[in-house]
Short mmCIF file of N, CA, C and O in Angstrom, two decimals:
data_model
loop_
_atom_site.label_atom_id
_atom_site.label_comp_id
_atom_site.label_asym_id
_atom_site.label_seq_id
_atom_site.Cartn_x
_atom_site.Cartn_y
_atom_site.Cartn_z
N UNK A 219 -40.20 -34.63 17.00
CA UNK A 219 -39.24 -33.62 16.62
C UNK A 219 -37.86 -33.96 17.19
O UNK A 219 -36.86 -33.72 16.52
N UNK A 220 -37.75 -34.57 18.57
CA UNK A 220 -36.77 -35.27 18.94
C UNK A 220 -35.48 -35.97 17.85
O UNK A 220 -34.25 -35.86 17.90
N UNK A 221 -36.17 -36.53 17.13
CA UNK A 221 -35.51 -37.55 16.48
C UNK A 221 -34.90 -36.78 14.90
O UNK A 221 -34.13 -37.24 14.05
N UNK A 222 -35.56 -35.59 14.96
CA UNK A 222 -35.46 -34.99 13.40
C UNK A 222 -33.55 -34.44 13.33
O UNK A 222 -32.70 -34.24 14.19
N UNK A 223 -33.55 -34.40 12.36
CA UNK A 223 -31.73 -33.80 11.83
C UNK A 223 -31.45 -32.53 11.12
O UNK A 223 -30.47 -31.80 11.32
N UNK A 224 -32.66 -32.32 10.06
CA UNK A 224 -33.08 -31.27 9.11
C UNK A 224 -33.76 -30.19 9.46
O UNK A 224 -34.85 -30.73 9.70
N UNK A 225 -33.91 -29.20 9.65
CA UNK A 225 -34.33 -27.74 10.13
C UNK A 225 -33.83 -26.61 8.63
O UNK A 225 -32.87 -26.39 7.89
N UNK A 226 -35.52 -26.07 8.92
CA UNK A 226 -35.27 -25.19 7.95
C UNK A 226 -36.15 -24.04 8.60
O UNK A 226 -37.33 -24.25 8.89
N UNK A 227 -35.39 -22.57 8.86
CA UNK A 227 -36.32 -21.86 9.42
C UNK A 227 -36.71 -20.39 8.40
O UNK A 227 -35.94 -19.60 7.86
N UNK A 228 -38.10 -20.43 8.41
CA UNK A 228 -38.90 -19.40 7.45
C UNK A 228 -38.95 -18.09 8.10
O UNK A 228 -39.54 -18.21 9.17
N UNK A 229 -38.55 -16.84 7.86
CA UNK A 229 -38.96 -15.62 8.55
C UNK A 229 -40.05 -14.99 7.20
O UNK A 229 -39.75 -14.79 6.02
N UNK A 230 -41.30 -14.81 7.88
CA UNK A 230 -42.53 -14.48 6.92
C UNK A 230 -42.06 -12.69 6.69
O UNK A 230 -42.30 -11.97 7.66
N UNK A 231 -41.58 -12.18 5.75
CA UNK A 231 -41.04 -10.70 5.48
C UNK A 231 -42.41 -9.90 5.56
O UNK A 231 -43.27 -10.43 4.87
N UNK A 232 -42.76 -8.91 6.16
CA UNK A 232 -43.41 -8.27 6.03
C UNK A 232 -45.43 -8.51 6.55
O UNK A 232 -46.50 -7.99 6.23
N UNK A 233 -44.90 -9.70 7.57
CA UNK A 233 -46.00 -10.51 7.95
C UNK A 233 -47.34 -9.69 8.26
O UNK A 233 -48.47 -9.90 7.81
N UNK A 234 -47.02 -8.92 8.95
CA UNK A 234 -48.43 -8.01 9.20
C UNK A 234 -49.16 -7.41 7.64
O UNK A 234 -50.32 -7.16 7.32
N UNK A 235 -48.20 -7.35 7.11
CA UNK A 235 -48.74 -5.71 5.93
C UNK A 235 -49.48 -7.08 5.16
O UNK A 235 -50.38 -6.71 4.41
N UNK A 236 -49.27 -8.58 5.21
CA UNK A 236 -49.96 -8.98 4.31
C UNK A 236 -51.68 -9.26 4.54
O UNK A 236 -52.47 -10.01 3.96
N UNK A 237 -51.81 -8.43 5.51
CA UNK A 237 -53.06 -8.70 6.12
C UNK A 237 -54.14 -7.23 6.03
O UNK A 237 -54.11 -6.29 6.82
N UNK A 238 -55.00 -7.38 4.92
CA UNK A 238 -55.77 -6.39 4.56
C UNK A 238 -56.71 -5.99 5.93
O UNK A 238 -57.04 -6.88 6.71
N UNK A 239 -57.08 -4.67 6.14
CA UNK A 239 -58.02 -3.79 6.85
C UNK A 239 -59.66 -4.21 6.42
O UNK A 239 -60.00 -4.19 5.24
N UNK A 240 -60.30 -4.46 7.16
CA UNK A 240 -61.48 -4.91 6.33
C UNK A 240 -62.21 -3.43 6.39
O UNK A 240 -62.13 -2.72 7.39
N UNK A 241 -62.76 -3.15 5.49
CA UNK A 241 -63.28 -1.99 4.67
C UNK A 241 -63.51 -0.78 6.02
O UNK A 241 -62.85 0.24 6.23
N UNK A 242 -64.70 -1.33 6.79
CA UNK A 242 -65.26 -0.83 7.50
C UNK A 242 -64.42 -0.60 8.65
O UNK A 242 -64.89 0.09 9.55
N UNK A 243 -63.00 -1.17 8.79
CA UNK A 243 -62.38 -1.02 9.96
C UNK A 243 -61.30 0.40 9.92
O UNK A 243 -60.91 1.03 10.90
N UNK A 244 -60.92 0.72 8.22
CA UNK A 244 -59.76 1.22 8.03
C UNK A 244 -60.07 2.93 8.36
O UNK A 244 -59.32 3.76 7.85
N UNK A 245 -60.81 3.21 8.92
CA UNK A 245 -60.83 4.64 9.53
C UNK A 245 -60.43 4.79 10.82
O UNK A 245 -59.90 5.79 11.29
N UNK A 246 -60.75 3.63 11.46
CA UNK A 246 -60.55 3.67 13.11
C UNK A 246 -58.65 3.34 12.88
O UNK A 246 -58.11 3.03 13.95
N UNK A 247 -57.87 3.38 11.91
CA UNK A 247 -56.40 3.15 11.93
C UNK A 247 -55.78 4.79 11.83
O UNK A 247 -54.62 5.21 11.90
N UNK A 248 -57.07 5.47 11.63
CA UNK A 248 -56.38 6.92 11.09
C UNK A 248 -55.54 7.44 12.27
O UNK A 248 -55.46 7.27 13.49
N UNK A 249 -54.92 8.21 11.25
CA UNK A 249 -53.58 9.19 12.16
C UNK A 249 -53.35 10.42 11.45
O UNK A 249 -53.74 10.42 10.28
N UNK A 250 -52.79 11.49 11.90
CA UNK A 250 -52.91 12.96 11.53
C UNK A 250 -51.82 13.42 11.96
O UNK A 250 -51.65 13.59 13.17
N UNK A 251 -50.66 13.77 10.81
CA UNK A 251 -49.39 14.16 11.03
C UNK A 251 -49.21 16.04 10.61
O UNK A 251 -50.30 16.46 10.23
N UNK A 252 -48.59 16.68 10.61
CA UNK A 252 -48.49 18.66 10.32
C UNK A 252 -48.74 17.76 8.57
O UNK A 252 -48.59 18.81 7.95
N UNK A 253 -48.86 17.27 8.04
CA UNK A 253 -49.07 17.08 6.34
C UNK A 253 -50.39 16.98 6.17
O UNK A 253 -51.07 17.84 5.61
N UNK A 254 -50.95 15.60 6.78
CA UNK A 254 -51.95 15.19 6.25
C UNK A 254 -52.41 14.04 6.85
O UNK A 254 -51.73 13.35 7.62
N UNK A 255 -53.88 13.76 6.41
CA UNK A 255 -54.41 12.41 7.48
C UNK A 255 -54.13 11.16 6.48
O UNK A 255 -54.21 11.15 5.25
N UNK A 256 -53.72 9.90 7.56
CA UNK A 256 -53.33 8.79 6.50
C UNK A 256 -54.42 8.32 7.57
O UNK A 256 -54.95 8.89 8.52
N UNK A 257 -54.53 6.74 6.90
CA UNK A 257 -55.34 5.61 7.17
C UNK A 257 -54.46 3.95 6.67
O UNK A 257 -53.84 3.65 5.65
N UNK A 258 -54.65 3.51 7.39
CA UNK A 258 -53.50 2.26 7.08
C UNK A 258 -54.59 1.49 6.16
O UNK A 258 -55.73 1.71 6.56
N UNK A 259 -54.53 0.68 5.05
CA UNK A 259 -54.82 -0.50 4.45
C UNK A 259 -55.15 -1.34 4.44
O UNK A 259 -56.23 -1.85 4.16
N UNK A 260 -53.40 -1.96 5.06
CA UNK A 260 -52.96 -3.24 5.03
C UNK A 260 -52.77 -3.14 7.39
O UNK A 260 -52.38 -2.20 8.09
N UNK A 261 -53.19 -4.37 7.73
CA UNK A 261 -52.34 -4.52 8.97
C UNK A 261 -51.16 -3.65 9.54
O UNK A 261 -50.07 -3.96 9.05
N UNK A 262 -51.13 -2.84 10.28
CA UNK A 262 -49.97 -2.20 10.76
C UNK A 262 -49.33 -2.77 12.00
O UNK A 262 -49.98 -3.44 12.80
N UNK A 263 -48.49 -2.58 12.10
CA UNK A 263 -47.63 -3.21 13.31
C UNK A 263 -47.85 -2.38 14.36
O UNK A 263 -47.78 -1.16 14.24
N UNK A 264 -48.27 -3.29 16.05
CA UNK A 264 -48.29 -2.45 16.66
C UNK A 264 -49.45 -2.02 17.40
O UNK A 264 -49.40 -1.26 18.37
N UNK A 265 -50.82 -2.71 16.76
CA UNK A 265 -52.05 -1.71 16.85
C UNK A 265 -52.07 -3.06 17.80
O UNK A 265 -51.33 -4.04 17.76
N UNK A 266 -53.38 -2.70 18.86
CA UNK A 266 -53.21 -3.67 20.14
C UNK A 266 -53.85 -5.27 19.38
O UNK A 266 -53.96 -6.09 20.29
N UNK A 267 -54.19 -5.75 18.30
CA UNK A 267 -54.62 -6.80 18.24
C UNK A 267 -53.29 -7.38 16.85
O UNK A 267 -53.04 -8.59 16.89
N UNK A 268 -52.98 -7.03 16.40
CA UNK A 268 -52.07 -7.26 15.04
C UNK A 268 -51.26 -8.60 15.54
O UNK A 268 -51.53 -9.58 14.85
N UNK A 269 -50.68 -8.74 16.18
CA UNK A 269 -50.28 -9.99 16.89
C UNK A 269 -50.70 -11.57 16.51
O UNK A 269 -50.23 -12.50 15.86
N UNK A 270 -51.99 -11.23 17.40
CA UNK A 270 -53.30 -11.87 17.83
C UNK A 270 -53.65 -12.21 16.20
O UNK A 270 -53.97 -13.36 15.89
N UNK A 271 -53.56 -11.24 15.31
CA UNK A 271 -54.68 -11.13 14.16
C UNK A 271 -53.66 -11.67 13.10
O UNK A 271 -54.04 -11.73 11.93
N UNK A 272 -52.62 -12.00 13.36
CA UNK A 272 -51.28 -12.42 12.55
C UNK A 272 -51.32 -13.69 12.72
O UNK A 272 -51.27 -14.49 11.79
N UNK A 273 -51.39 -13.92 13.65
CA UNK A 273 -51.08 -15.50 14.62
C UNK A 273 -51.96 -16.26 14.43
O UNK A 273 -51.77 -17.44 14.75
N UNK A 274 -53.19 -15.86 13.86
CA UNK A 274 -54.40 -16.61 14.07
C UNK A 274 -54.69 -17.03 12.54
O UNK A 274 -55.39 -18.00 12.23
N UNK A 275 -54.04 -16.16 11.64
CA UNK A 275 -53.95 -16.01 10.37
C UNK A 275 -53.22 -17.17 9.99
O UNK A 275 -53.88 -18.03 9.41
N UNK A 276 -51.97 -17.40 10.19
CA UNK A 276 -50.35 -17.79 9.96
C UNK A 276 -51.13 -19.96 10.60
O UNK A 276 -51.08 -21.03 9.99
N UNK A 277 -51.66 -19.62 11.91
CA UNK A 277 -52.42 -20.89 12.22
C UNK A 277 -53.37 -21.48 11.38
O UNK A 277 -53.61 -22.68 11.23
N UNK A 278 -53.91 -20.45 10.83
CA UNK A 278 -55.25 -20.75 9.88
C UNK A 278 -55.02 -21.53 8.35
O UNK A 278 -55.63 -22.40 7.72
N UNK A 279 -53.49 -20.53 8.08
CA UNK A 279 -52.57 -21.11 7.14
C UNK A 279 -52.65 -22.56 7.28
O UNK A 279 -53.43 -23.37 6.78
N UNK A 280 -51.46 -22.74 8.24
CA UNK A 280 -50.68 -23.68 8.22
C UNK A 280 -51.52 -25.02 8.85
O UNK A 280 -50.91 -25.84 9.54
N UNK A 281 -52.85 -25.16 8.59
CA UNK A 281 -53.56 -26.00 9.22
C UNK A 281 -53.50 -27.52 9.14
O UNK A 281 -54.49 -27.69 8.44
N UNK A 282 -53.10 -28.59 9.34
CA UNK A 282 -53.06 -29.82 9.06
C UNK A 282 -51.48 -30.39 8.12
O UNK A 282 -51.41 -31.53 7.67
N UNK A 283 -50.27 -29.30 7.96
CA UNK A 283 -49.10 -29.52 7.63
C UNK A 283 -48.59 -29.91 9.32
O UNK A 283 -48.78 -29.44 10.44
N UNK A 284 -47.80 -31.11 8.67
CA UNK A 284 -47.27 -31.53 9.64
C UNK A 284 -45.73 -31.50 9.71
O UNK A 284 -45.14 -31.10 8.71
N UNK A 285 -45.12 -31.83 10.66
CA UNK A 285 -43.41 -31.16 10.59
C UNK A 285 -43.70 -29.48 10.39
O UNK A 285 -42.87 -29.01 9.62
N UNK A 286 -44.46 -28.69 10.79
CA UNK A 286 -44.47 -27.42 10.74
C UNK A 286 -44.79 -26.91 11.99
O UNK A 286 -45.83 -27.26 12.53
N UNK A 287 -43.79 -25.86 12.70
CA UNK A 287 -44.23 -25.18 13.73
C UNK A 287 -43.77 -23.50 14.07
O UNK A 287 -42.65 -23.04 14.29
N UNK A 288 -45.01 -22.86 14.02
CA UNK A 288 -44.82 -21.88 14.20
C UNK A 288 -45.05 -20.32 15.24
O UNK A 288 -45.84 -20.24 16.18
N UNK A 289 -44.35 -19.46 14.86
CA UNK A 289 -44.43 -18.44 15.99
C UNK A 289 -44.27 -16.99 15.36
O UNK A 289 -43.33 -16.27 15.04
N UNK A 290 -45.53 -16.92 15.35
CA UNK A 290 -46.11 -15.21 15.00
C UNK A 290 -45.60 -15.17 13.54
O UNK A 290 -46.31 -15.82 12.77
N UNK A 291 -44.94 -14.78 13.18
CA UNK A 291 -43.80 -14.78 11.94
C UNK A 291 -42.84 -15.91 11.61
O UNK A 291 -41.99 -15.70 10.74
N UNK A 292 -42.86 -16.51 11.91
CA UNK A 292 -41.55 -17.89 11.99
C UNK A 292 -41.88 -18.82 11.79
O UNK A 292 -42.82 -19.27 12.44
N UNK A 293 -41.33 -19.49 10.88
CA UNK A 293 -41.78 -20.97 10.62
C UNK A 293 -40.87 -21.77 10.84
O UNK A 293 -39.77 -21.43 10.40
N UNK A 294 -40.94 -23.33 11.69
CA UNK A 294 -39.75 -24.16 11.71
C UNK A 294 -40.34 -25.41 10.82
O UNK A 294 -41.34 -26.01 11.23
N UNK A 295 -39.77 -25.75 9.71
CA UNK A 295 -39.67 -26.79 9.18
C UNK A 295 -38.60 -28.12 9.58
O UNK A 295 -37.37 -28.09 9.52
N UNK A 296 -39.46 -29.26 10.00
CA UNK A 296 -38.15 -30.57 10.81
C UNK A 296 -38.80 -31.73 10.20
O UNK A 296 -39.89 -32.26 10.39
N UNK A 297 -37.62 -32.05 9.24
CA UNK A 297 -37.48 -33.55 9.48
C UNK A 297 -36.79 -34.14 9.68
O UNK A 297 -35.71 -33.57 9.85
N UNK A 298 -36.75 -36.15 9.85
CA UNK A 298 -35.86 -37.07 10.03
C UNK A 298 -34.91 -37.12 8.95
O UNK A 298 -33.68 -37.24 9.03
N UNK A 299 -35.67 -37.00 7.86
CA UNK A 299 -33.98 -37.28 6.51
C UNK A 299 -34.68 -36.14 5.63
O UNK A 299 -35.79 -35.62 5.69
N UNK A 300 -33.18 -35.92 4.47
CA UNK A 300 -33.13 -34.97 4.09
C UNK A 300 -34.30 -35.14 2.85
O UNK A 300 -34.86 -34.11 2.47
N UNK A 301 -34.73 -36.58 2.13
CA UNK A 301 -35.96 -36.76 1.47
C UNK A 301 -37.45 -36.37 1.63
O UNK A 301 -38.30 -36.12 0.78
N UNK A 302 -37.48 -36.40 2.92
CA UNK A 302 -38.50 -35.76 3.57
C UNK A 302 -38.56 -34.10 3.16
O UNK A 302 -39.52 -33.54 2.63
N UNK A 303 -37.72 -33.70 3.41
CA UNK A 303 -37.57 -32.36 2.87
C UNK A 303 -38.77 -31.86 1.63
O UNK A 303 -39.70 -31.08 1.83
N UNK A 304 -38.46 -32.50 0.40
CA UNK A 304 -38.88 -31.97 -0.90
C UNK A 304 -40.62 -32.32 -0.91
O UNK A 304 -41.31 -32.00 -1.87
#
């Protein structure tokens, strides 16, 4: 990475929400406001593992791309010339 010139950095929008509740989990997300009881879906931000459960995801992704490094949400794309790129 030393030697690279080209940087391209990815912010993943909405990184958690793309991460479905598995069936059996999405009751233990419930919450109870003066309206009504919700239950989250999708991944919510926040809950003590979402992080962890993002990160492991985003790794799982990006498995065996090389010039790729990333952090929770973030992707750094590097190379030596700009051909490399495409």
């Amino acid at each position: 990475m030393e030697k690279d010139q080209y940087f391209s950095k990815i912010d993943l929008s909405k990184g958690y929400w793309q991460i479905l509740v598995r069936k059996e989990d999405i009751q233990k997300t419930a919450f109870v406001t003066l309206d009504c009881h919700y239950e989250f879906l999708s991944m919510p931000f926040g809950k003590i593992n979402s992080g962890a459960t993002l990160t492991r995801a985003v790794k799982k992704l990006l498995c065996g791309m090389d010039n790729m490094v990333d952090y929770i949400d973030d992707l750094l794309i590097h190379t030596d010339t700009w051909e490399a790129t495409k």
